[in-house]
mmCIF file of C-alpha atoms and ligand atoms in Angstrom:
data_model
loop_
_atom_site.group_PDB
_atom_site.id
_atom_site.type_symbol
_atom_site.label_atom_id
_atom_site.label_comp_id
_atom_site.label_asym_id
_atom_site.label_seq_id
_atom_site.Cartn_x
_atom_site.Cartn_y
_atom_site.Cartn_z
ATOM 1 C CA UNK A 1 144.585 234.064 189.663
ATOM 2 C CA UNK A 2 143.029 236.933 191.548
ATOM 3 C CA UNK A 3 145.358 238.146 194.250
ATOM 4 C CA UNK A 4 144.206 241.309 195.912
ATOM 5 C CA UNK A 5 146.353 243.895 197.603
ATOM 6 C CA UNK A 6 144.234 243.950 200.742
ATOM 7 C CA UNK A 7 141.526 241.624 201.939
ATOM 8 C CA UNK A 8 140.314 241.856 205.513
ATOM 9 C CA UNK A 9 140.011 238.603 207.429
ATOM 10 C CA UNK A 10 137.481 238.608 210.247
ATOM 11 C CA UNK A 11 136.659 236.275 213.099
ATOM 12 C CA UNK A 12 133.186 236.069 211.631
ATOM 13 C CA UNK A 13 131.262 234.104 214.249
ATOM 14 C CA UNK A 14 132.747 235.979 217.177
ATOM 15 C CA UNK A 15 132.078 239.334 215.521
ATOM 16 C CA UNK A 16 128.488 238.361 214.790
ATOM 17 C CA UNK A 17 127.941 237.286 218.398
ATOM 18 C CA UNK A 18 129.272 240.582 219.667
ATOM 19 C CA UNK A 19 127.071 242.523 217.233
ATOM 20 C CA UNK A 20 124.096 240.296 218.126
ATOM 21 C CA UNK A 21 124.422 241.482 221.705
ATOM 22 C CA UNK A 22 124.004 245.085 220.543
ATOM 23 C CA UNK A 23 120.918 244.192 218.549
ATOM 24 C CA UNK A 24 119.397 242.190 221.384
ATOM 25 C CA UNK A 25 119.882 244.871 223.999
ATOM 26 C CA UNK A 26 118.679 247.454 221.500
ATOM 27 C CA UNK A 27 121.770 249.660 221.605
ATOM 28 C CA UNK A 28 124.054 250.172 218.620
ATOM 29 C CA UNK A 29 125.115 253.767 219.386
ATOM 30 C CA UNK A 30 127.882 255.403 221.373
ATOM 31 C CA UNK A 31 128.358 253.862 224.809
ATOM 32 C CA UNK A 32 128.099 250.148 225.647
ATOM 33 C CA UNK A 33 130.639 248.497 223.292
ATOM 34 C CA UNK A 34 132.440 251.764 222.504
ATOM 35 C CA UNK A 35 133.316 252.163 226.184
ATOM 36 C CA UNK A 36 134.509 248.570 226.362
ATOM 37 C CA UNK A 37 136.632 249.063 223.262
ATOM 38 C CA UNK A 38 138.194 252.229 224.685
ATOM 39 C CA UNK A 39 139.101 250.349 227.877
ATOM 40 C CA UNK A 40 140.508 247.415 225.907
ATOM 41 C CA UNK A 41 142.502 249.799 223.728
ATOM 42 C CA UNK A 42 144.057 251.600 226.687
ATOM 43 C CA UNK A 43 145.037 248.280 228.147
ATOM 44 C CA UNK A 44 146.517 247.049 224.866
ATOM 45 C CA UNK A 45 148.506 250.201 224.062
ATOM 46 C CA UNK A 46 149.292 251.382 227.581
ATOM 47 C CA UNK A 47 148.155 254.870 226.563
ATOM 48 C CA UNK A 48 146.312 256.752 229.320
ATOM 49 C CA UNK A 49 143.301 257.987 227.313
ATOM 50 C CA UNK A 50 141.369 256.776 224.292
ATOM 51 C CA UNK A 51 138.251 258.062 222.623
ATOM 52 C CA UNK A 52 136.552 256.018 219.930
ATOM 53 C CA UNK A 53 135.651 257.874 216.721
ATOM 54 C CA UNK A 54 133.940 257.154 213.428
ATOM 55 C CA UNK A 55 137.253 257.425 211.528
ATOM 56 C CA UNK A 56 140.861 258.340 211.921
ATOM 57 C CA UNK A 57 140.305 261.192 209.476
ATOM 58 C CA UNK A 58 138.028 262.656 212.143
ATOM 59 C CA UNK A 59 140.671 261.903 214.766
ATOM 60 C CA UNK A 60 143.445 263.714 212.912
ATOM 61 C CA UNK A 61 141.209 266.711 212.415
ATOM 62 C CA UNK A 62 140.200 266.727 216.095
ATOM 63 C CA UNK A 63 143.863 266.407 217.092
ATOM 64 C CA UNK A 64 144.960 269.511 215.176
ATOM 65 C CA UNK A 65 141.821 271.468 216.013
ATOM 66 C CA UNK A 66 142.059 270.829 219.757
ATOM 67 C CA UNK A 67 145.817 271.398 220.040
ATOM 68 C CA UNK A 68 145.420 274.629 218.068
ATOM 69 C CA UNK A 69 142.795 275.932 220.436
ATOM 70 C CA UNK A 70 144.505 274.700 223.584
ATOM 71 C CA UNK A 71 147.859 276.260 222.736
ATOM 72 C CA UNK A 72 146.535 279.373 221.025
ATOM 73 C CA UNK A 73 148.030 278.675 217.602
ATOM 74 C CA UNK A 74 147.117 281.090 214.811
ATOM 75 C CA UNK A 75 145.774 280.580 211.332
ATOM 76 C CA UNK A 76 148.726 280.073 208.996
ATOM 77 C CA UNK A 77 150.964 278.583 211.698
ATOM 78 C CA UNK A 78 152.914 275.588 210.478
ATOM 79 C CA UNK A 79 152.924 271.870 211.081
ATOM 80 C CA UNK A 80 155.725 269.847 209.513
ATOM 81 C CA UNK A 81 154.349 266.818 207.715
ATOM 82 C CA UNK A 82 155.140 264.164 205.115
ATOM 83 C CA UNK A 83 154.057 264.179 201.470
ATOM 84 C CA UNK A 84 153.978 260.357 201.441
ATOM 85 C CA UNK A 85 150.727 259.623 203.235
ATOM 86 C CA UNK A 86 147.008 259.293 202.729
ATOM 87 C CA UNK A 87 145.476 262.692 202.150
ATOM 88 C CA UNK A 88 143.650 262.696 205.524
ATOM 89 C CA UNK A 89 146.914 263.467 207.292
ATOM 90 C CA UNK A 90 147.477 266.773 205.548
ATOM 91 C CA UNK A 91 143.818 267.699 205.195
ATOM 92 C CA UNK A 92 143.618 267.669 209.000
ATOM 93 C CA UNK A 93 146.159 270.489 209.044
ATOM 94 C CA UNK A 94 144.548 272.469 206.229
ATOM 95 C CA UNK A 95 141.057 272.091 207.698
ATOM 96 C CA UNK A 96 142.260 273.891 210.814
ATOM 97 C CA UNK A 97 143.560 276.765 208.671
ATOM 98 C CA UNK A 98 147.119 275.826 209.384
ATOM 99 C CA UNK A 99 149.842 275.145 206.852
ATOM 100 C CA UNK A 100 151.339 271.732 206.164
ATOM 101 C CA UNK A 101 155.041 272.316 205.566
ATOM 102 C CA UNK A 102 156.455 269.284 203.806
ATOM 103 C CA UNK A 103 159.686 267.665 204.897
ATOM 104 C CA UNK A 104 161.352 264.823 203.028
ATOM 105 C CA UNK A 105 161.300 261.143 203.942
ATOM 106 C CA UNK A 106 164.249 258.756 204.246
ATOM 107 C CA UNK A 107 164.759 255.075 203.422
ATOM 108 C CA UNK A 108 162.374 254.082 206.248
ATOM 109 C CA UNK A 109 159.579 255.848 204.291
ATOM 110 C CA UNK A 110 159.006 258.071 207.332
ATOM 111 C CA UNK A 111 160.031 261.690 207.911
ATOM 112 C CA UNK A 112 163.763 262.303 207.708
ATOM 113 C CA UNK A 113 164.829 264.077 210.942
ATOM 114 C CA UNK A 114 167.479 266.058 209.055
ATOM 115 C CA UNK A 115 164.914 267.451 206.631
ATOM 116 C CA UNK A 116 162.496 268.138 209.509
ATOM 117 C CA UNK A 117 165.130 270.257 211.270
ATOM 118 C CA UNK A 118 165.634 272.300 208.115
ATOM 119 C CA UNK A 119 161.922 273.110 207.944
ATOM 120 C CA UNK A 120 161.547 274.517 211.457
ATOM 121 C CA UNK A 121 160.680 278.223 211.543
ATOM 122 C CA UNK A 122 159.322 280.497 214.261
ATOM 123 C CA UNK A 123 155.856 279.568 213.019
ATOM 124 C CA UNK A 124 156.319 275.820 213.478
ATOM 125 C CA UNK A 125 153.995 274.440 216.144
ATOM 126 C CA UNK A 126 154.007 270.688 215.681
ATOM 127 C CA UNK A 127 155.289 267.691 213.783
ATOM 128 C CA UNK A 128 152.788 265.346 212.174
ATOM 129 C CA UNK A 129 154.483 261.961 211.929
ATOM 130 C CA UNK A 130 153.214 258.950 209.974
ATOM 131 C CA UNK A 131 154.549 255.481 210.801
ATOM 132 C CA UNK A 132 154.301 254.443 207.170
ATOM 133 C CA UNK A 133 153.453 250.810 206.609
ATOM 134 C CA UNK A 134 153.738 250.246 210.357
ATOM 135 C CA UNK A 135 157.402 251.280 210.519
ATOM 136 C CA UNK A 136 158.584 253.522 213.328
ATOM 137 C CA UNK A 137 161.350 255.120 211.236
ATOM 138 C CA UNK A 138 163.408 257.588 213.249
ATOM 139 C CA UNK A 139 160.658 258.003 215.828
ATOM 140 C CA UNK A 140 162.975 258.644 218.783
ATOM 141 C CA UNK A 141 164.850 261.380 216.975
ATOM 142 C CA UNK A 142 161.593 263.093 216.039
ATOM 143 C CA UNK A 143 160.610 262.970 219.722
ATOM 144 C CA UNK A 144 163.931 264.665 220.545
ATOM 145 C CA UNK A 145 163.391 267.380 217.934
ATOM 146 C CA UNK A 146 159.973 268.118 219.426
ATOM 147 C CA UNK A 147 161.508 268.476 222.886
ATOM 148 C CA UNK A 148 164.389 270.642 221.653
ATOM 149 C CA UNK A 149 162.129 273.034 219.781
ATOM 150 C CA UNK A 150 159.097 272.871 222.034
ATOM 151 C CA UNK A 151 156.894 271.414 219.298
ATOM 152 C CA UNK A 152 153.827 269.246 219.773
ATOM 153 C CA UNK A 153 154.023 265.728 218.404
ATOM 154 C CA UNK A 154 151.042 264.297 216.519
ATOM 155 C CA UNK A 155 151.370 260.636 215.578
ATOM 156 C CA UNK A 156 149.281 259.381 212.659
ATOM 157 C CA UNK A 157 149.358 255.726 213.647
ATOM 158 C CA UNK A 158 146.842 254.588 211.025
ATOM 159 C CA UNK A 159 149.245 251.825 209.946
ATOM 160 C CA UNK A 160 150.742 251.174 213.359
ATOM 161 C CA UNK A 161 148.259 249.002 215.222
ATOM 162 C CA UNK A 162 150.454 246.410 216.894
ATOM 163 C CA UNK A 163 153.810 247.976 215.984
ATOM 164 C CA UNK A 164 156.384 247.683 218.784
ATOM 165 C CA UNK A 165 159.559 249.658 219.364
ATOM 166 C CA UNK A 166 161.992 247.833 221.634
ATOM 167 C CA UNK A 167 159.139 245.620 222.754
ATOM 168 C CA UNK A 168 156.739 248.437 223.616
ATOM 169 C CA UNK A 169 153.915 250.100 221.747
ATOM 170 C CA UNK A 170 155.193 253.571 220.800
ATOM 171 C CA UNK A 171 153.000 256.620 221.399
ATOM 172 C CA UNK A 172 153.437 257.661 225.023
ATOM 173 C CA UNK A 173 155.895 260.326 223.859
ATOM 174 C CA UNK A 174 153.322 261.904 221.528
ATOM 175 C CA UNK A 175 150.842 264.589 222.522
ATOM 176 C CA UNK A 176 148.237 262.715 220.572
ATOM 177 C CA UNK A 177 148.116 259.405 218.704
ATOM 178 C CA UNK A 178 145.442 258.612 216.129
ATOM 179 C CA UNK A 179 144.682 255.061 214.952
ATOM 180 C CA UNK A 180 142.559 253.866 212.052
ATOM 181 C CA UNK A 181 140.318 250.810 212.012
ATOM 182 C CA UNK A 182 139.165 251.414 208.449
ATOM 183 C CA UNK A 183 138.241 248.431 206.275
ATOM 184 C CA UNK A 184 141.754 247.620 205.013
ATOM 185 C CA UNK A 185 143.828 248.426 208.077
ATOM 186 C CA UNK A 186 145.451 245.806 210.320
ATOM 187 C CA UNK A 187 142.554 245.974 212.740
ATOM 188 C CA UNK A 188 139.627 246.332 210.360
ATOM 189 C CA UNK A 189 136.126 247.258 211.494
ATOM 190 C CA UNK A 190 134.577 248.956 208.432
ATOM 191 C CA UNK A 191 135.164 252.527 209.470
ATOM 192 C CA UNK A 192 136.358 253.846 212.806
ATOM 193 C CA UNK A 193 139.368 255.173 214.642
ATOM 194 C CA UNK A 194 140.783 256.009 218.054
ATOM 195 C CA UNK A 195 142.224 259.261 219.353
ATOM 196 C CA UNK A 196 144.558 259.046 222.320
ATOM 197 C CA UNK A 197 145.589 262.313 223.969
ATOM 198 C CA UNK A 198 148.394 262.398 226.513
ATOM 199 C CA UNK A 199 146.560 265.074 228.506
ATOM 200 C CA UNK A 200 143.295 264.061 230.203
ATOM 201 C CA UNK A 201 141.925 267.573 229.824
ATOM 202 C CA UNK A 202 142.142 267.249 226.027
ATOM 203 C CA UNK A 203 140.517 263.833 226.178
ATOM 204 C CA UNK A 204 137.576 265.499 227.918
ATOM 205 C CA UNK A 205 137.414 268.127 225.184
ATOM 206 C CA UNK A 206 137.446 265.607 222.320
ATOM 207 C CA UNK A 207 134.568 263.731 223.931
ATOM 208 C CA UNK A 208 132.517 266.903 223.593
ATOM 209 C CA UNK A 209 133.842 268.093 220.247
ATOM 210 C CA UNK A 210 133.251 264.735 218.586
ATOM 211 C CA UNK A 211 129.639 264.859 219.734
ATOM 212 C CA UNK A 212 128.591 268.204 218.311
ATOM 213 C CA UNK A 213 130.002 270.037 221.328
ATOM 214 C CA UNK A 214 127.481 268.531 223.682
ATOM 215 C CA UNK A 215 128.451 268.520 227.343
ATOM 216 C CA UNK A 216 126.221 266.082 229.117
ATOM 217 C CA UNK A 217 128.105 266.475 232.363
ATOM 218 C CA UNK A 218 127.127 270.026 233.272
ATOM 219 C CA UNK A 219 123.764 269.301 234.833
ATOM 220 C CA UNK A 220 124.489 265.779 235.917
ATOM 221 C CA UNK A 221 127.389 267.130 237.957
ATOM 222 C CA UNK A 222 126.199 270.440 239.261
ATOM 223 C CA UNK A 223 122.638 269.512 240.052
ATOM 224 C CA UNK A 224 122.962 265.771 240.339
ATOM 225 C CA UNK A 225 119.865 265.356 238.205
ATOM 226 C CA UNK A 226 120.898 262.407 236.078
ATOM 227 C CA UNK A 227 117.387 261.778 234.838
ATOM 228 C CA UNK A 228 117.230 265.202 233.189
ATOM 229 C CA UNK A 229 119.054 263.782 230.184
ATOM 230 C CA UNK A 230 117.841 266.530 227.887
ATOM 231 C CA UNK A 231 119.415 269.148 230.101
ATOM 232 C CA UNK A 232 122.800 269.363 228.512
ATOM 233 C CA UNK A 233 124.938 272.301 227.565
ATOM 234 C CA UNK A 234 126.617 272.889 224.188
ATOM 235 C CA UNK A 235 130.106 274.326 224.425
ATOM 236 C CA UNK A 236 131.459 274.048 220.873
ATOM 237 C CA UNK A 237 130.362 273.839 217.256
ATOM 238 C CA UNK A 238 131.469 270.223 217.245
ATOM 239 C CA UNK A 239 131.350 267.366 214.766
ATOM 240 C CA UNK A 240 129.269 264.210 214.611
ATOM 241 C CA UNK A 241 132.425 262.194 215.003
ATOM 242 C CA UNK A 242 132.004 259.537 217.655
ATOM 243 C CA UNK A 243 132.048 255.801 217.041
ATOM 244 C CA UNK A 244 129.225 253.304 217.482
ATOM 245 C CA UNK A 245 128.728 249.936 219.165
ATOM 246 C CA UNK A 246 128.458 247.877 215.969
ATOM 247 C CA UNK A 247 131.897 248.953 214.788
ATOM 248 C CA UNK A 248 133.256 248.630 218.317
ATOM 249 C CA UNK A 249 131.956 245.059 218.474
ATOM 250 C CA UNK A 250 134.096 244.110 215.506
ATOM 251 C CA UNK A 251 137.018 246.042 216.955
ATOM 252 C CA UNK A 252 136.781 244.274 220.308
ATOM 253 C CA UNK A 253 136.967 240.878 218.641
ATOM 254 C CA UNK A 254 139.683 241.709 216.111
ATOM 255 C CA UNK A 255 141.847 243.295 218.795
ATOM 256 C CA UNK A 256 142.188 239.905 220.455
ATOM 257 C CA UNK A 257 143.753 238.524 217.278
ATOM 258 C CA UNK A 258 145.713 241.458 215.908
ATOM 259 C CA UNK A 259 149.102 240.371 217.303
ATOM 260 C CA UNK A 260 148.611 236.904 215.864
ATOM 261 C CA UNK A 261 147.544 238.422 212.539
ATOM 262 C CA UNK A 262 150.507 240.809 212.472
ATOM 263 C CA UNK A 263 152.886 237.926 213.162
ATOM 264 C CA UNK A 264 151.613 236.245 209.999
ATOM 265 C CA UNK A 265 152.009 239.529 208.111
ATOM 266 C CA UNK A 266 155.649 239.586 209.213
ATOM 267 C CA UNK A 267 156.051 236.022 208.009
ATOM 268 C CA UNK A 268 154.708 237.001 204.584
ATOM 269 C CA UNK A 269 157.078 239.999 204.438
ATOM 270 C CA UNK A 270 159.941 237.662 205.331
ATOM 271 C CA UNK A 271 159.021 235.397 202.398
ATOM 272 C CA UNK A 272 158.986 238.370 200.049
ATOM 273 C CA UNK A 273 162.362 239.602 201.284
ATOM 274 C CA UNK A 274 163.967 236.159 201.033
ATOM 275 C CA UNK A 275 162.769 235.591 197.492
ATOM 276 C CA UNK A 276 163.537 239.091 196.227
ATOM 277 C CA UNK A 277 166.812 239.701 198.099
ATOM 278 C CA UNK A 278 168.970 238.326 195.225
ATOM 279 C CA UNK A 279 167.612 241.147 193.031
ATOM 280 C CA UNK A 280 168.724 243.914 195.376
ATOM 281 C CA UNK A 281 170.375 245.720 192.458
ATOM 282 C CA UNK A 282 166.924 246.175 190.899
ATOM 283 C CA UNK A 283 164.658 246.323 193.944
ATOM 284 C CA UNK A 284 165.042 248.576 196.967
ATOM 285 C CA UNK A 285 163.345 247.604 200.203
ATOM 286 C CA UNK A 286 162.144 249.808 203.019
ATOM 287 C CA UNK A 287 164.701 249.910 205.804
ATOM 288 C CA UNK A 288 163.311 248.719 209.119
ATOM 289 C CA UNK A 289 164.992 250.364 212.096
ATOM 290 C CA UNK A 290 166.683 248.254 214.753
ATOM 291 C CA UNK A 291 164.228 247.519 217.536
ATOM 292 C CA UNK A 292 161.190 248.042 215.308
ATOM 293 C CA UNK A 293 158.711 245.203 215.134
ATOM 294 C CA UNK A 294 156.545 246.517 212.324
ATOM 295 C CA UNK A 295 152.838 245.793 212.076
ATOM 296 C CA UNK A 296 153.662 245.131 208.400
ATOM 297 C CA UNK A 297 150.654 246.972 207.103
ATOM 298 C CA UNK A 298 152.436 247.298 203.748
ATOM 299 C CA UNK A 299 155.175 245.539 201.841
ATOM 300 C CA UNK A 300 156.705 248.249 199.678
ATOM 301 C CA UNK A 301 159.440 247.966 197.079
ATOM 302 C CA UNK A 302 161.066 250.568 194.856
ATOM 303 C CA UNK A 303 161.697 249.658 191.214
ATOM 304 C CA UNK A 304 162.801 251.601 188.138
ATOM 305 C CA UNK A 305 159.831 250.970 185.904
ATOM 306 C CA UNK A 306 157.059 250.869 188.482
ATOM 307 C CA UNK A 307 154.119 251.539 186.181
ATOM 308 C CA UNK A 308 155.148 248.782 183.750
ATOM 309 C CA UNK A 309 155.539 246.334 186.641
ATOM 310 C CA UNK A 310 152.013 247.167 187.789
ATOM 311 C CA UNK A 311 150.698 246.400 184.302
ATOM 312 C CA UNK A 312 152.625 243.115 184.192
ATOM 313 C CA UNK A 313 151.326 242.070 187.604
ATOM 314 C CA UNK A 314 147.771 243.027 186.687
ATOM 315 C CA UNK A 315 148.053 240.772 183.640
ATOM 316 C CA UNK A 316 149.077 237.938 185.951
ATOM 317 C CA UNK A 317 145.978 238.488 188.107
ATOM 318 C CA UNK A 318 147.846 240.300 190.849
ATOM 319 C CA UNK A 319 146.685 243.686 192.167
ATOM 320 C CA UNK A 320 149.459 245.714 193.741
ATOM 321 C CA UNK A 321 149.014 249.242 195.112
ATOM 322 C CA UNK A 322 150.841 252.545 195.430
ATOM 323 C CA UNK A 323 151.378 254.138 198.855
ATOM 324 C CA UNK A 324 151.428 256.955 198.114
ATOM 325 C CA UNK A 325 151.453 259.539 195.371
ATOM 326 C CA UNK A 326 153.281 262.493 196.936
ATOM 327 C CA UNK A 327 150.594 264.826 198.250
ATOM 328 C CA UNK A 328 152.583 267.708 196.739
ATOM 329 C CA UNK A 329 151.446 266.370 193.336
ATOM 330 C CA UNK A 330 147.891 267.349 194.224
ATOM 331 C CA UNK A 331 146.605 270.812 193.459
ATOM 332 C CA UNK A 332 145.837 271.466 197.124
ATOM 333 C CA UNK A 333 149.446 270.942 198.188
ATOM 334 C CA UNK A 334 151.282 271.823 194.987
ATOM 335 C CA UNK A 335 153.000 274.711 196.805
ATOM 336 C CA UNK A 336 155.294 271.994 198.205
ATOM 337 C CA UNK A 337 156.260 270.557 194.827
ATOM 338 C CA UNK A 338 160.018 270.237 194.366
ATOM 339 C CA UNK A 339 160.780 270.589 198.081
ATOM 340 C CA UNK A 340 161.035 266.874 198.866
ATOM 341 C CA UNK A 341 163.083 265.128 196.152
ATOM 342 C CA UNK A 342 163.235 261.703 197.789
ATOM 343 C CA UNK A 343 159.476 261.679 198.446
ATOM 344 C CA UNK A 344 158.912 262.547 194.804
ATOM 345 C CA UNK A 345 161.228 259.747 193.745
ATOM 346 C CA UNK A 346 159.325 257.314 195.969
ATOM 347 C CA UNK A 347 156.030 258.572 194.585
ATOM 348 C CA UNK A 348 157.153 257.521 191.091
ATOM 349 C CA UNK A 349 158.842 254.237 192.030
ATOM 350 C CA UNK A 350 157.065 252.661 194.979
ATOM 351 C CA UNK A 351 154.839 249.652 194.691
ATOM 352 C CA UNK A 352 153.017 247.761 197.438
ATOM 353 C CA UNK A 353 152.836 244.020 196.846
ATOM 354 C CA UNK A 354 149.730 242.177 198.082
ATOM 355 C CA UNK A 355 149.733 241.791 201.841
ATOM 356 C CA UNK A 356 146.745 240.164 203.431
ATOM 357 C CA UNK A 357 146.019 237.245 205.729
ATOM 358 C CA UNK A 358 144.640 235.020 202.979
ATOM 359 C CA UNK A 359 148.013 234.789 201.220
ATOM 360 C CA UNK A 360 149.811 231.450 201.327
ATOM 361 C CA UNK A 361 153.474 230.712 200.742
ATOM 362 C CA UNK A 362 152.643 229.585 197.217
ATOM 363 C CA UNK A 363 150.773 232.837 196.509
ATOM 364 C CA UNK A 364 153.849 234.777 197.592
ATOM 365 C CA UNK A 365 156.054 232.538 195.413
ATOM 366 C CA UNK A 366 153.750 233.115 192.463
ATOM 367 C CA UNK A 367 153.870 236.898 192.976
ATOM 368 C CA UNK A 368 157.665 236.841 193.343
ATOM 369 C CA UNK A 369 158.018 234.695 190.199
ATOM 370 C CA UNK A 370 156.081 237.321 188.268
ATOM 371 C CA UNK A 371 158.128 240.188 189.709
ATOM 372 C CA UNK A 372 161.383 238.373 188.902
ATOM 373 C CA UNK A 373 160.198 237.480 185.388
ATOM 374 C CA UNK A 374 159.564 241.191 184.810
ATOM 375 C CA UNK A 375 162.942 242.259 186.202
ATOM 376 C CA UNK A 376 164.826 239.754 184.107
ATOM 377 C CA UNK A 377 163.161 240.760 180.874
HETATM 378 C C1 PLP B 1 143.743 255.143 206.300
HETATM 379 C C2 PLP B 1 144.564 256.296 206.708
HETATM 380 C C3 PLP B 1 144.012 257.424 207.311
HETATM 381 C C4 PLP B 1 142.527 257.632 207.403
HETATM 382 O O1 PLP B 1 141.893 256.651 208.118
HETATM 383 P P1 PLP B 1 140.287 256.564 208.114
HETATM 384 O O2 PLP B 1 140.009 255.738 209.337
HETATM 385 O O3 PLP B 1 139.909 255.905 206.849
HETATM 386 O O4 PLP B 1 139.754 257.924 208.221
HETATM 387 C C5 PLP B 1 144.850 258.415 207.771
HETATM 388 N N1 PLP B 1 146.186 258.318 207.630
HETATM 389 C C6 PLP B 1 146.755 257.267 207.021
HETATM 390 C C7 PLP B 1 148.251 257.212 206.904
HETATM 391 C C8 PLP B 1 145.961 256.225 206.531
HETATM 392 O O5 PLP B 1 146.520 255.202 205.894
#
């Protein structure tokens, strides 16, 4: 047995045809397929703007950086964030010389609104919210808190491609939403991401900042000299952060299938829950909010002896994962240690069972048999 945690499944022939087009026309860079993917993404999500980037790490950084400049935030100002996330989320805050203030999570694995309220100070500028595993958690209440306290809302939607809340893709309420199309995400490309600002002015800025600050429009607009392509202005010390047409080709194809793929992910999660439900005294599941149709990026359980279960599963040829070690355990963010007891509990007890599109019912049964064998020992 060799059952992996993640294994991306691609529409191989269709992806190759789309990439072939790039190679045949001789254009693999920004433009061409990246523009098509941005249009397709806006249509799919209903969000008004979308700019395609080389990763969501870049997107999260751009989000904080641009909001900070736009709203005149100072170094050391605070953004409330979760310790249970991939490190990109909190690095985006630190990279902009702001401070990630950690709030605790609840049984949805997302930020606990009560804890968030307790962390608000006169230096708080925004809430960074992660839809962990594709769950929305208490999204609507976080939106309310932002309104009440005049905070910006940044949504790290790396796990949320395809997630619906009451039938709609959440995100319109956020000032900026950032998606990941990294190799193991629900819509895998290899590496890329999308940044979706609510405000068109900020979308214009990210298009410059993600391309080294280059503003190609200046001369084209003012002098109408489109063929003077080298006559551009540079307005910022930007990043080389934009996406390319090869990645966008894969994205365009996979997007067509992501709802189908997510439906199968939900089926797999249903199998896990059915089989493991009788052991609810030994296994805790993530609570899924009413109205949330999760993308099911992860299937997480909480168990007493997590590390021993990982060893047992490894011996049975099964590779589970851990999402995540509390970021406050890392040196960089150790100032937050002890402030989020539930997150620290989760960090020690959470385990992600394999969740990928190659899994069959009998694979899931085999995994559950091994988990149950361990629990009954
Ligand atoms: C994967 C991930 C990221 C980073 O995405 P990249 O596209 O790899 O940069 C950010 N946040 C979360 C929660 C993630 O899981």
